[in-house]
PDB file of C-alpha atoms in Angstrom:
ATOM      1  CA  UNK Y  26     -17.405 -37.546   4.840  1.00 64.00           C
ATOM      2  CA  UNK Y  27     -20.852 -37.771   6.238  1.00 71.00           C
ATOM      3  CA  UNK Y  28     -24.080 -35.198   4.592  1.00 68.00           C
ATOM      4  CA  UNK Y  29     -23.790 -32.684   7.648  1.00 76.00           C
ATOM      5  CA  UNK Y  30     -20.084 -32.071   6.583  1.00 89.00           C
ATOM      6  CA  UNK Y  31     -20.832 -31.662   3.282  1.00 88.00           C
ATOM      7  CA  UNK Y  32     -23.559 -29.211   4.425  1.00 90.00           C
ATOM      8  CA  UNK Y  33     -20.907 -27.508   6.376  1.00 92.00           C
ATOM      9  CA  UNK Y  34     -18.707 -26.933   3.328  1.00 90.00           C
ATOM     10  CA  UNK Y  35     -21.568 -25.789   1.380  1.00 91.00           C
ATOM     11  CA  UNK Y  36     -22.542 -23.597   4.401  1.00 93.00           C
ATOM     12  CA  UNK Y  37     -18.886 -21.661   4.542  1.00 93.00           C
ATOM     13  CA  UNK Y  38     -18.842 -21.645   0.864  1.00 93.00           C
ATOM     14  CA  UNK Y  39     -21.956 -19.677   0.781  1.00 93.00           C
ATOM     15  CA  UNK Y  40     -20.868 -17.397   3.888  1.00 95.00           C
ATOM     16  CA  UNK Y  41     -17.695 -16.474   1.778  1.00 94.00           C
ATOM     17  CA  UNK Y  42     -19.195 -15.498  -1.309  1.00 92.00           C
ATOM     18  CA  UNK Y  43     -17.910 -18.704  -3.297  1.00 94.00           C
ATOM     19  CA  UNK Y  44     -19.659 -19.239  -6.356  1.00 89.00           C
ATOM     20  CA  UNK Y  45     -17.110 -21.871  -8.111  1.00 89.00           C
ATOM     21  CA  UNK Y  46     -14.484 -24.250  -6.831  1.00 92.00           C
ATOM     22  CA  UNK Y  47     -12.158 -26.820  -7.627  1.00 93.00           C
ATOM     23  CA  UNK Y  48      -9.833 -28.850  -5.347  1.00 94.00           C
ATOM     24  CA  UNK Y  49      -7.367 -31.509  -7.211  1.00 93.00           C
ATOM     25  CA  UNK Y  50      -4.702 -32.226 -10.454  1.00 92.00           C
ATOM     26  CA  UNK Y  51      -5.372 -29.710 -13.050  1.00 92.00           C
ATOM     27  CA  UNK Y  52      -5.523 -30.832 -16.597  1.00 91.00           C
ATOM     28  CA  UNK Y  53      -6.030 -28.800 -19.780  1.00 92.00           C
ATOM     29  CA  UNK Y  54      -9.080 -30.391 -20.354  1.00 93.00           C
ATOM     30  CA  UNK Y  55     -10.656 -29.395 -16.833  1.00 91.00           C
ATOM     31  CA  UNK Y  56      -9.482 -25.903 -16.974  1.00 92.00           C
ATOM     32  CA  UNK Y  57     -11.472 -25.205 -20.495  1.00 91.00           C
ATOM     33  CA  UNK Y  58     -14.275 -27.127 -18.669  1.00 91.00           C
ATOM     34  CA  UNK Y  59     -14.280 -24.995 -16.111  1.00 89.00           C
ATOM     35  CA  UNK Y  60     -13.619 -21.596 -18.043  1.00 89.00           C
ATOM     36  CA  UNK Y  61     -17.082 -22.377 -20.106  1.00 90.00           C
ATOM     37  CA  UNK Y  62     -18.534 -22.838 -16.534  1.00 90.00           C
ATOM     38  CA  UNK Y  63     -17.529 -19.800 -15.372  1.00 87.00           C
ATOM     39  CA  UNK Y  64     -18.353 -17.333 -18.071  1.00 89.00           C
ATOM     40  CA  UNK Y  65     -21.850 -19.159 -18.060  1.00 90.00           C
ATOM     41  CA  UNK Y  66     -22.151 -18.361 -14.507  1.00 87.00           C
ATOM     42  CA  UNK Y  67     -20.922 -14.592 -14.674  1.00 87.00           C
ATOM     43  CA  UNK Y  68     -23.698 -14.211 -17.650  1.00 89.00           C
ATOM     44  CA  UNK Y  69     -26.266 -15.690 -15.700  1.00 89.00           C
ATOM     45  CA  UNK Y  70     -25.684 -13.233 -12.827  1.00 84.00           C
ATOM     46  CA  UNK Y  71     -26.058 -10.591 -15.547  1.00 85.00           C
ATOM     47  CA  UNK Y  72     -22.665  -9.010 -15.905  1.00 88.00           C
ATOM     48  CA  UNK Y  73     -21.008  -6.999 -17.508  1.00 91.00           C
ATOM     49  CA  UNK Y  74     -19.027  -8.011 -20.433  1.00 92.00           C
ATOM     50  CA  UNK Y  75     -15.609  -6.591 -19.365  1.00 93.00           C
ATOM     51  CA  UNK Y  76     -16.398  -8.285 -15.840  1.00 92.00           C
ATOM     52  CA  UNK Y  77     -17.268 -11.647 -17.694  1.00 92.00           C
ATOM     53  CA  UNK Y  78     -13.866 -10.996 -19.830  1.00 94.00           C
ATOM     54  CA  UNK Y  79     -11.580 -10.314 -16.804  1.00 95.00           C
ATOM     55  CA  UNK Y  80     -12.663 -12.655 -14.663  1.00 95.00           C
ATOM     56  CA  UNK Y  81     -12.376 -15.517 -16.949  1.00 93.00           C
ATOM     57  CA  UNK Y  82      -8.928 -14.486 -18.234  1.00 94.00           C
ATOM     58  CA  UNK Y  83      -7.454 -14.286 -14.619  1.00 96.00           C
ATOM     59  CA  UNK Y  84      -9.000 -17.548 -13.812  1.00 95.00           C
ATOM     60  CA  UNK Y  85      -7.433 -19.143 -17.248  1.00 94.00           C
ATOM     61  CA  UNK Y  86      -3.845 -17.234 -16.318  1.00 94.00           C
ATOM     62  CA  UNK Y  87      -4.095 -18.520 -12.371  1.00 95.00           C
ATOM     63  CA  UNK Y  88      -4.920 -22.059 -13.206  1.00 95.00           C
ATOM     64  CA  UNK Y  89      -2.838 -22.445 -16.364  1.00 94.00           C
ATOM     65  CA  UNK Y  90      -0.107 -21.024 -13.932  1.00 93.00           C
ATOM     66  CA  UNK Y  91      -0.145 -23.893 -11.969  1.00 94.00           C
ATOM     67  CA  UNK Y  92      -0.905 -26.532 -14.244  1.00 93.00           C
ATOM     68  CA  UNK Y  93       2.719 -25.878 -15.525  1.00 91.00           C
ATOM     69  CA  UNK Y  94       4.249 -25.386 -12.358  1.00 92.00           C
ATOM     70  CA  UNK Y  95       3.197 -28.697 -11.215  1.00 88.00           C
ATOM     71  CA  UNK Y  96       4.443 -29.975 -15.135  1.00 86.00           C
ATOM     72  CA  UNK Y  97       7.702 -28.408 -14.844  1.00 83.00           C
ATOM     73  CA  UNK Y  98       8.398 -29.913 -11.354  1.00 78.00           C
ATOM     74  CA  UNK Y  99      11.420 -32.922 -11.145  1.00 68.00           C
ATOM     75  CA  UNK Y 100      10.382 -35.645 -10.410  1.00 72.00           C
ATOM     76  CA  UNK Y 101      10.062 -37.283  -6.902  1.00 70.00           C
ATOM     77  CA  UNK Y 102       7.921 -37.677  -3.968  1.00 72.00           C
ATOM     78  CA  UNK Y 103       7.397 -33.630  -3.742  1.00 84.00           C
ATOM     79  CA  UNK Y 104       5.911 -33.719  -7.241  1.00 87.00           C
ATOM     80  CA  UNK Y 105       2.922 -35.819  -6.630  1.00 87.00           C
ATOM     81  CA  UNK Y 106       1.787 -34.168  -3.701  1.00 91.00           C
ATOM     82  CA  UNK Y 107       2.506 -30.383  -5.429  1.00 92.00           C
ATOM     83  CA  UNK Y 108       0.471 -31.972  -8.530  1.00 91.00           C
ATOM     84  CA  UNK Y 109      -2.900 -32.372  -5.942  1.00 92.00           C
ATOM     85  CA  UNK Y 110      -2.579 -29.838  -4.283  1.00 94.00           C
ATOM     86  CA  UNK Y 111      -3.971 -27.494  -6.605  1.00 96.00           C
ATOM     87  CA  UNK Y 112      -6.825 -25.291  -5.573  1.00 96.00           C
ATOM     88  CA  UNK Y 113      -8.987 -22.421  -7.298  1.00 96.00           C
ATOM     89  CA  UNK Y 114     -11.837 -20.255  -6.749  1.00 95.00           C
ATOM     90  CA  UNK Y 115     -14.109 -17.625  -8.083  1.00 94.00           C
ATOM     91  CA  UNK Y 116     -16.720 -15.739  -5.558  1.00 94.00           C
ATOM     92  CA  UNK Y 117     -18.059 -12.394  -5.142  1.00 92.00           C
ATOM     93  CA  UNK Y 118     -18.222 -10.156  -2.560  1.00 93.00           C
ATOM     94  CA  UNK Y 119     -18.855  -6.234  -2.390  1.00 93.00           C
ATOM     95  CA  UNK Y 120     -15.606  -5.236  -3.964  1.00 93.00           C
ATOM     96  CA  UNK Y 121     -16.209  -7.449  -6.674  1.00 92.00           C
ATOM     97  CA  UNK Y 122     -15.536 -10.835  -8.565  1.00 94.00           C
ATOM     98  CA  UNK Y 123     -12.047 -12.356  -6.849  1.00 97.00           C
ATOM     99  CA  UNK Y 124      -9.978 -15.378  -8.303  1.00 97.00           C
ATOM    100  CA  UNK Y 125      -8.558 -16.958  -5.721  1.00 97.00           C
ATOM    101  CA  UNK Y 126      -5.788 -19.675  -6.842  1.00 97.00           C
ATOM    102  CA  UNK Y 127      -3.646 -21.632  -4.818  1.00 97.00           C
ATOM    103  CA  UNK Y 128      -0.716 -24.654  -4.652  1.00 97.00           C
ATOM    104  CA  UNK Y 129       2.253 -26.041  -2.854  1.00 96.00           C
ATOM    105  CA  UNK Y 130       5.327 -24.342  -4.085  1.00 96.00           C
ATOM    106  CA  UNK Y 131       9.246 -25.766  -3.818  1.00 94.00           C
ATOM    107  CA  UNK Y 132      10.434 -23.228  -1.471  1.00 95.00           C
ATOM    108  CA  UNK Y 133      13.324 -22.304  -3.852  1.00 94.00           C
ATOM    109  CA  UNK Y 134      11.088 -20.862  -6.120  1.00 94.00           C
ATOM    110  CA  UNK Y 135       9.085 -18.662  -3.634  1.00 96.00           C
ATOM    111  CA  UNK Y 136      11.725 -15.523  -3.818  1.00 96.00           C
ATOM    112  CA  UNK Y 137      11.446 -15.108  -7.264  1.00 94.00           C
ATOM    113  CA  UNK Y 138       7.836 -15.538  -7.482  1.00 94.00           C
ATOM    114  CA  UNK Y 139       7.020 -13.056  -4.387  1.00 96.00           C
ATOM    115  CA  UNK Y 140       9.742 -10.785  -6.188  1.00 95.00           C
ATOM    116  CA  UNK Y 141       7.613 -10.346  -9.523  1.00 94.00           C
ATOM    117  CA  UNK Y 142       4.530  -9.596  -7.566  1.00 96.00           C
ATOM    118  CA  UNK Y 143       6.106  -7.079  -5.373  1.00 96.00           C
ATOM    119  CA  UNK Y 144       7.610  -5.418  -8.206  1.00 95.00           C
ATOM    120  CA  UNK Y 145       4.073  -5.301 -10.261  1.00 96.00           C
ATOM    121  CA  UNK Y 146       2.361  -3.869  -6.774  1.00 97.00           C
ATOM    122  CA  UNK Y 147       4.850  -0.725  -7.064  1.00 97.00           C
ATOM    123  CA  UNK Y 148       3.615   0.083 -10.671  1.00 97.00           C
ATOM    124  CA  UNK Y 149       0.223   2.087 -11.523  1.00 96.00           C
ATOM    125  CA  UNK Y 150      -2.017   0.938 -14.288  1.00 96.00           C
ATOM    126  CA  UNK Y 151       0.042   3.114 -17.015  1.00 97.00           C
ATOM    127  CA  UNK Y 152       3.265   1.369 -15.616  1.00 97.00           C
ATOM    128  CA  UNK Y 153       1.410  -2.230 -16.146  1.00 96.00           C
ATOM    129  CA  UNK Y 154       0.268  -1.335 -19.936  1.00 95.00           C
ATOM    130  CA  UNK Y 155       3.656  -0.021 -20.922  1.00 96.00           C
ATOM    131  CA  UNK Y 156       5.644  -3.422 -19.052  1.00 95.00           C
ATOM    132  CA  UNK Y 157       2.991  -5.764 -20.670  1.00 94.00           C
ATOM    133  CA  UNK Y 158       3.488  -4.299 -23.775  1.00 93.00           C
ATOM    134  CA  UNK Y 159       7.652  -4.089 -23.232  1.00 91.00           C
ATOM    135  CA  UNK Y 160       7.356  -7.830 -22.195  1.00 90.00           C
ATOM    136  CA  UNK Y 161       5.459  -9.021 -25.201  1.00 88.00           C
ATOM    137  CA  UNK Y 162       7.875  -7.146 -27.618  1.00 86.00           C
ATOM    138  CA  UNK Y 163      11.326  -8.972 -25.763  1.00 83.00           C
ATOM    139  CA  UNK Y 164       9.370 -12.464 -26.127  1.00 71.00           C
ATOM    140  CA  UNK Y 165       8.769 -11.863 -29.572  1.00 60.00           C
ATOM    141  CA  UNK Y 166      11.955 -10.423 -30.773  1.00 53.00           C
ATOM    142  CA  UNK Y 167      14.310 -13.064 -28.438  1.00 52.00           C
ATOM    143  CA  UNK Y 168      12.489 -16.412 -28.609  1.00 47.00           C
ATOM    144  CA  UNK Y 169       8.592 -16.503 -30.221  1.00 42.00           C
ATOM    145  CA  UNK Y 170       8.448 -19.959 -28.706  1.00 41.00           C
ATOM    146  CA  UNK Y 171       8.230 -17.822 -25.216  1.00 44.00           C
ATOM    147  CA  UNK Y 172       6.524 -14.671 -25.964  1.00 42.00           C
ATOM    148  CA  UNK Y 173       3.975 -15.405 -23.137  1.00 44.00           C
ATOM    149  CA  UNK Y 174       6.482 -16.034 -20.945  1.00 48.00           C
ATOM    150  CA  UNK Y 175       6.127 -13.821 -17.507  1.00 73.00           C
ATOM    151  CA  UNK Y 176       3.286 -11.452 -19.240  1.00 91.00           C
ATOM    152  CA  UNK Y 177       0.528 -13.640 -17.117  1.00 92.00           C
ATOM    153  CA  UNK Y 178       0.803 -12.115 -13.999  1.00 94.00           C
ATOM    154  CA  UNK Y 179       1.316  -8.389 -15.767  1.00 96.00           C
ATOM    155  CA  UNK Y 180      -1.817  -9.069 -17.481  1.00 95.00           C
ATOM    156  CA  UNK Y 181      -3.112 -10.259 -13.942  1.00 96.00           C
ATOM    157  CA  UNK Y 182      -2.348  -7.324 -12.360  1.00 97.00           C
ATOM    158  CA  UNK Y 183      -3.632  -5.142 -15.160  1.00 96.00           C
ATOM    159  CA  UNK Y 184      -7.475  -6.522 -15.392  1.00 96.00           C
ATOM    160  CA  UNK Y 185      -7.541  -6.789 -11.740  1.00 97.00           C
ATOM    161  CA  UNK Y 186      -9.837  -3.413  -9.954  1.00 96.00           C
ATOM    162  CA  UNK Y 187      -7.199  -4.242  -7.138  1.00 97.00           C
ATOM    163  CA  UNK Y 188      -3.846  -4.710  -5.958  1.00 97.00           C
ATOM    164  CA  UNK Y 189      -3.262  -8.767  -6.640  1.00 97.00           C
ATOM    165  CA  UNK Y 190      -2.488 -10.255  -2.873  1.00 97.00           C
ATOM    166  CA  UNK Y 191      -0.820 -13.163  -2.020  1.00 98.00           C
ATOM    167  CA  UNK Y 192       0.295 -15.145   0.986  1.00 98.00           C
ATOM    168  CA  UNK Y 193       2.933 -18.059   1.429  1.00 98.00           C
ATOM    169  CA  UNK Y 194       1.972 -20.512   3.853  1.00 98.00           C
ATOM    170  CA  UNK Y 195       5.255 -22.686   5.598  1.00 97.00           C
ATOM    171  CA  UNK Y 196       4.571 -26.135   5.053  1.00 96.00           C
ATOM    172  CA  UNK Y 197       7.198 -29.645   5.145  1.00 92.00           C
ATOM    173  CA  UNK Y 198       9.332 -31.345   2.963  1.00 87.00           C
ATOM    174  CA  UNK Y 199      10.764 -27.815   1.850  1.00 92.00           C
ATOM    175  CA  UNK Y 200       7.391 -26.818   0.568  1.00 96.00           C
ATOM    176  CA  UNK Y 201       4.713 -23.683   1.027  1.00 97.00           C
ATOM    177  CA  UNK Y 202       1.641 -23.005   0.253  1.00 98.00           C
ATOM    178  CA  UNK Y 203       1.672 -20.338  -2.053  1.00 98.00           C
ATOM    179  CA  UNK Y 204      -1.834 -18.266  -3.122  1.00 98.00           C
ATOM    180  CA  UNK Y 205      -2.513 -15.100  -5.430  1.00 98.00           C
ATOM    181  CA  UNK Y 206      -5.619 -13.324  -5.046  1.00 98.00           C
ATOM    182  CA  UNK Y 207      -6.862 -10.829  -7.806  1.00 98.00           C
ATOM    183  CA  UNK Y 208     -10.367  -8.567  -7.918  1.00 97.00           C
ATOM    184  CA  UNK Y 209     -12.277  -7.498 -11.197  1.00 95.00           C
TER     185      UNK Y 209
END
């Protein structure tokens, strides 16, 4: 990559609002990085705390989503290229701060995925509270260990000003791109 493509990027960047990115393998360690990044940023721009809050939490939920997607996938050839292919953003634009979070997905798991989202898009924000708070009392009472498990994208949904989106993206090797998009 020559300096004029790298003033390109920086150029689009800009023209889409994008404040913070990162293209690559997550790790635990990056992610907290990042998340003390970001809430610096959102301070410095002089918002408010419950924008600081919710944008940081969906950022946390979108990339600790993936970071045990790719850590749950079998091994094989698939896995490596699932593992970098990670992707998230934060930017602003007139309807607010959006999270933007994206990575190759095993095409078996897409219907399930795209099923939970749908599903959350049908409920209002009195519908989200009362599921989040259903959800965390099944984890809790069944199995502590996974108490967490499937609140994320409630919470998501929740904190986010709104509707999440999401698009799947075809790809090879029995793949897709798959991204969620949420708004605070």
């Amino acid at each position: 990559m020559n300096d004029n493509h790298l003033l390109e990027v920086q150029s689009l960047l800009r023209k889409n609002g994008i404040l913070i990115t990162f293209s690559g393998r997550l790790s635990q360690q990056l992610i907290e990085e990042y998340g003390e990044a970001v809430k610096t940023y959102l301070e410095n721009e002089h918002q408010s705390t419950k924008e600081i809050i919710h944008t940081f939490s969906i950022f946390i939920e979108q990339t600790q989503n993936i970071k045990n997607y790719c850590a749950n996938r079998r091994e094989g050839a698939a896995q490596e290229r699932i593992a970098q292919s990670s992707v998230v953003l934060i930017g602003m634009n007139d309807k607010g701060n959006f999270i933007c979070s994206g990575n190759l997905v095993e095409n078996a798991d897409i219907p399930e995925l795209t099923a939970r989202i749908e599903a959350l898009l049908q409920l209002n924000k009195d519908e989200l509270k009362k599921l989040y708070k259903e959800r965390l009392r099944q984890g809790m009472s069944e199995n502590p260990a996974e108490a967490g498990a499937g609140v994320g994208l409630i919470d998501m949904a929740r904190k986010a000003t709104l509707p999440l989106e999401y698009t799947v993206t075809p790809q090879d090797e029995g793949l897709s791109f798959f991204t969620l998009k949420a708004v605070v």
